[in-house]
Amino acid sequence: MSGHSKWHSIRHKKAAKDAKRGKLFTKLIKELVVAARMGGGDEAMNTRLRSAVATAKGSNMPSDTIKKAIMRGTGELDGVDYEEVFYEGYGPGGIALLIMCLTDNRNRTAAEMRYVMSRNHGSLGSPGSVAWKFTSKGVLTFSKENTTEDQLMETLLEAGVEDITDEGEIFQVTCDPGDFEEVKKAADEAKLEADSAELTKLPGDWVKLEGEDATKAMKLVDALEDHDDVQNVYTNLDIPEEMLEE
């Protein structure tokens, strides 16, 4: 629908505000630690770590901080042992929420997720209640100021791109996770600079909200993302573009 902006593209417009919260580096360090622990410290052999390092560098994290986080993940340095936990639930207007956390205390995090949800018109669901609505994908975004849809199609289709969509100020390129590195490499070689490139989860359908329900839904997602243990909030929320300026 014209005038709407799906949450995945909204997240990138929120990035500057999120960075000012002072929690960005803490979340990035957790991801580096877990990625290295799960797949090893060699970026060439660990796609998740490679993506985490790229995100950290893009957020101006010092190289020494990145290196130490990876070393904590591989056990070369002492550090907190985080585990990856998913929570599922529903928010205002029936939106689905898949919340990925990295925590050193599963019981504490579960209680806090329940509290945040209940205080913001949401509710936790049982495992599997909404996860089926989401599919793992590789997603890259490109500013319309720097590229055209024709350039993206000519350069990236043969690399395994599934879809290129117009999301207002950006083009969103979607691919299978297994083709993510090939698509990113093709973009880099063609000097098409991506604003973002990540492995994420996208919903099969979107729930369009307006007015009070949309405001409540955004407040809930903000509250979840502001929690120290929350790394990603995947949702099928779709709201009017003008609400981003409020």
Coordinates of C-alpha atoms in Angstrom, one line a residue:
M1 CA 0.0 0.0 0.0
S2 CA 1.3 3.4 -0.9
G3 CA 2.4 5.5 2.0
H4 CA 3.4 2.5 4.2
S5 CA 6.9 1.5 5.3
K6 CA 7.6 -2.1 6.4
W7 CA 9.4 -2.5 9.7
H8 CA 12.6 -3.8 8.2
S9 CA 13.2 -0.5 6.4
I10 CA 12.0 1.4 9.4
R11 CA 14.8 -0.1 11.5
H12 CA 17.4 1.5 9.3
K13 CA 15.8 4.9 9.7
K14 CA 15.9 4.4 13.5
A15 CA 19.6 3.4 13.5
A16 CA 20.9 6.9 14.3
K17 CA 18.5 7.2 17.3
D18 CA 19.3 3.8 18.5
A19 CA 23.1 4.5 18.4
K20 CA 22.6 7.4 20.8
R21 CA 21.2 5.2 23.4
G22 CA 24.7 4.1 24.4
K23 CA 23.9 0.5 24.2
L24 CA 24.8 -0.3 20.6
F25 CA 28.4 -1.4 21.3
T26 CA 27.3 -3.7 24.2
K27 CA 24.9 -5.5 21.9
L28 CA 27.4 -5.7 19.1
I29 CA 30.0 -7.1 21.4
K30 CA 27.6 -9.8 22.6
E31 CA 26.9 -10.8 19.0
L32 CA 30.7 -11.0 18.2
V33 CA 31.2 -13.2 21.3
V34 CA 28.4 -15.6 20.4
A35 CA 29.2 -15.7 16.7
A36 CA 32.8 -16.6 17.5
R37 CA 31.8 -19.2 20.1
M38 CA 29.3 -20.9 17.8
G39 CA 31.4 -20.9 14.5
G40 CA 35.0 -20.1 15.4
G41 CA 37.1 -17.0 15.2
D42 CA 38.0 -17.3 11.5
E43 CA 35.8 -14.8 9.5
A44 CA 36.4 -16.6 6.3
M45 CA 34.8 -19.7 7.7
N46 CA 32.1 -18.1 9.8
T47 CA 29.4 -16.1 7.9
R48 CA 27.7 -14.9 11.1
L49 CA 31.0 -13.6 12.5
R50 CA 31.8 -11.9 9.2
S51 CA 28.5 -10.2 9.3
A52 CA 28.9 -9.2 12.9
V53 CA 32.4 -7.7 12.3
A54 CA 31.1 -5.8 9.3
T55 CA 28.3 -4.3 11.4
A56 CA 30.7 -3.4 14.2
K57 CA 33.1 -1.7 11.8
G58 CA 30.2 0.1 10.2
S59 CA 29.3 1.4 13.7
N60 CA 32.8 2.7 14.2
M61 CA 33.7 0.1 16.9
P62 CA 37.5 0.1 17.5
S63 CA 39.4 -2.8 15.9
D64 CA 40.9 -3.8 19.3
T65 CA 37.4 -4.0 20.8
I66 CA 36.3 -6.3 18.0
K67 CA 39.4 -8.5 18.3
K68 CA 39.0 -8.9 22.1
A69 CA 35.3 -9.8 21.7
I70 CA 36.2 -12.5 19.2
M71 CA 38.9 -13.8 21.5
R72 CA 36.4 -14.0 24.4
G73 CA 34.1 -16.0 22.1
T74 CA 36.8 -18.5 21.2
G75 CA 38.0 -18.8 24.8
E76 CA 41.3 -17.1 24.3
L77 CA 40.2 -14.5 26.8
D78 CA 37.9 -14.9 29.8
G79 CA 34.4 -13.5 29.5
V80 CA 30.7 -14.0 30.1
D81 CA 29.1 -17.0 28.5
Y82 CA 26.0 -15.8 26.6
E83 CA 23.4 -18.1 25.1
E84 CA 21.0 -17.3 22.2
V85 CA 17.3 -17.5 23.2
F86 CA 14.2 -16.7 21.2
Y87 CA 10.9 -15.4 22.7
E88 CA 7.7 -15.2 20.7
G89 CA 4.5 -13.2 21.2
Y90 CA 1.9 -10.8 19.9
G91 CA 1.5 -7.1 20.1
P92 CA -1.1 -4.4 19.5
G93 CA -3.3 -5.1 16.4
G94 CA -2.2 -8.7 16.4
I95 CA 1.4 -8.1 15.1
A96 CA 3.7 -11.1 15.6
L97 CA 7.0 -10.6 17.5
L98 CA 10.0 -12.9 17.4
I99 CA 12.6 -11.6 19.9
M100 CA 16.2 -12.8 19.7
C101 CA 18.2 -12.4 23.0
L102 CA 21.7 -13.0 24.1
T103 CA 21.7 -13.6 27.8
D104 CA 23.8 -15.0 30.7
N105 CA 20.6 -15.7 32.7
R106 CA 17.7 -17.3 30.8
N107 CA 15.3 -17.1 33.8
R108 CA 16.0 -13.4 34.4
T109 CA 15.6 -12.5 30.7
A110 CA 12.3 -14.5 30.4
A111 CA 10.8 -12.7 33.3
E112 CA 11.9 -9.3 32.0
M113 CA 10.5 -10.0 28.5
R114 CA 7.2 -10.9 30.0
Y115 CA 7.2 -7.7 32.0
V116 CA 8.1 -5.5 29.0
M117 CA 5.4 -7.2 26.9
S118 CA 2.7 -6.9 29.5
R119 CA 3.5 -3.2 30.2
N120 CA 3.2 -2.4 26.5
H121 CA 0.0 -4.1 25.4
G122 CA 1.8 -7.3 24.3
S123 CA 1.9 -10.9 25.5
L124 CA 4.4 -13.7 25.3
G125 CA 3.3 -16.9 23.4
S126 CA 4.5 -20.5 23.6
P127 CA 7.5 -21.7 21.6
G128 CA 6.5 -22.0 17.9
S129 CA 3.5 -19.8 18.2
V130 CA 4.9 -17.2 15.7
A131 CA 8.3 -18.5 14.6
W132 CA 6.6 -20.2 11.6
K133 CA 5.6 -16.8 10.2
F134 CA 9.3 -15.9 9.6
T135 CA 11.9 -17.1 7.1
S136 CA 15.6 -16.6 7.3
K137 CA 16.8 -14.3 4.5
G138 CA 19.8 -12.3 3.4
V139 CA 18.8 -8.6 3.1
L140 CA 20.8 -5.7 1.6
T141 CA 19.6 -2.1 1.3
F142 CA 20.7 0.5 -1.2
S143 CA 20.0 4.2 -1.1
K144 CA 18.2 5.5 -4.2
E145 CA 20.7 8.4 -4.2
N146 CA 23.5 6.0 -5.1
T147 CA 22.0 3.4 -7.4
T148 CA 19.0 2.5 -9.6
E149 CA 16.8 -0.5 -9.7
D150 CA 18.2 -1.4 -13.2
Q151 CA 21.8 -1.3 -11.9
L152 CA 20.8 -3.7 -9.1
M153 CA 19.0 -6.1 -11.4
E154 CA 21.9 -6.1 -13.9
T155 CA 24.5 -6.7 -11.3
L156 CA 22.9 -8.9 -8.7
L157 CA 20.3 -11.2 -10.3
E158 CA 22.8 -13.8 -11.4
A159 CA 24.3 -13.9 -7.9
G160 CA 21.1 -15.3 -6.5
V161 CA 18.8 -12.4 -5.7
E162 CA 15.2 -13.4 -5.1
D163 CA 13.6 -10.0 -5.0
I164 CA 14.3 -6.3 -5.3
T165 CA 11.6 -4.0 -3.8
D166 CA 11.1 -0.3 -3.6
E167 CA 10.9 0.8 0.1
G168 CA 10.6 4.5 -0.3
E169 CA 14.1 6.0 0.1
I170 CA 15.8 2.7 -0.4
F171 CA 15.8 -0.5 -2.5
Q172 CA 15.7 -3.7 -0.5
V173 CA 17.4 -6.7 -2.0
T174 CA 16.4 -10.2 -0.7
C175 CA 18.2 -13.5 -1.2
D176 CA 18.5 -17.0 0.3
P177 CA 21.0 -17.0 3.3
G178 CA 23.2 -19.4 1.3
D179 CA 23.6 -16.8 -1.5
F180 CA 24.1 -13.8 0.8
E181 CA 27.9 -13.7 0.6
E182 CA 27.8 -14.1 -3.2
V183 CA 25.3 -11.3 -3.6
K184 CA 27.3 -9.0 -1.3
K185 CA 30.5 -9.8 -3.2
A186 CA 28.8 -9.0 -6.5
A187 CA 27.7 -5.6 -5.1
D188 CA 31.1 -4.8 -3.7
E189 CA 32.8 -5.7 -7.0
A190 CA 30.4 -3.5 -8.9
K191 CA 31.1 -0.7 -6.4
L192 CA 27.4 -0.6 -5.4
E193 CA 27.7 0.4 -1.7
A194 CA 25.0 -1.2 0.5
D195 CA 23.6 0.9 3.3
S196 CA 23.2 -2.3 5.3
A197 CA 23.7 -6.0 4.7
E198 CA 22.6 -8.7 7.2
L199 CA 21.2 -12.1 7.7
T200 CA 17.7 -11.6 9.2
K201 CA 14.2 -13.0 9.3
L202 CA 11.3 -11.7 7.3
P203 CA 7.6 -12.4 7.7
G204 CA 5.4 -14.1 5.2
D205 CA 2.8 -11.4 5.5
W206 CA 2.6 -7.9 7.0
V207 CA 0.0 -6.4 9.4
K208 CA -0.8 -2.8 8.5
L209 CA -1.6 -0.6 11.5
E210 CA -2.5 3.0 11.8
G211 CA -3.5 5.4 14.6
E212 CA -3.4 4.3 18.2
D213 CA -2.6 0.6 17.4
A214 CA 0.4 1.7 15.4
T215 CA 1.7 4.0 18.1
K216 CA 1.3 1.3 20.7
A217 CA 3.1 -1.3 18.5
M218 CA 6.0 1.0 17.9
K219 CA 6.3 1.8 21.6
L220 CA 6.4 -1.9 22.4
V221 CA 9.1 -2.6 19.8
D222 CA 11.1 0.3 21.1
A223 CA 10.8 -1.0 24.6
L224 CA 12.0 -4.4 23.6
E225 CA 14.9 -3.1 21.5
D226 CA 16.0 -0.9 24.4
H227 CA 16.5 -4.0 26.7
D228 CA 20.2 -4.9 27.1
D229 CA 19.6 -8.6 26.3
V230 CA 17.6 -8.0 23.1
Q231 CA 19.6 -8.2 19.9
N232 CA 16.9 -8.3 17.3
V233 CA 13.1 -7.9 17.2
Y234 CA 11.6 -9.4 14.1
T235 CA 8.0 -8.3 13.4
N236 CA 5.4 -8.1 10.6
L237 CA 4.5 -4.6 11.6
D238 CA 3.7 -2.2 8.7
I239 CA 2.9 1.5 9.5
P240 CA 2.3 4.7 7.6
E241 CA 5.5 6.4 6.5
E242 CA 4.5 9.7 8.1
M243 CA 4.5 8.1 11.6
L244 CA 8.3 7.9 11.4
E245 CA 8.6 11.7 11.6
E246 CA 6.5 12.0 14.8

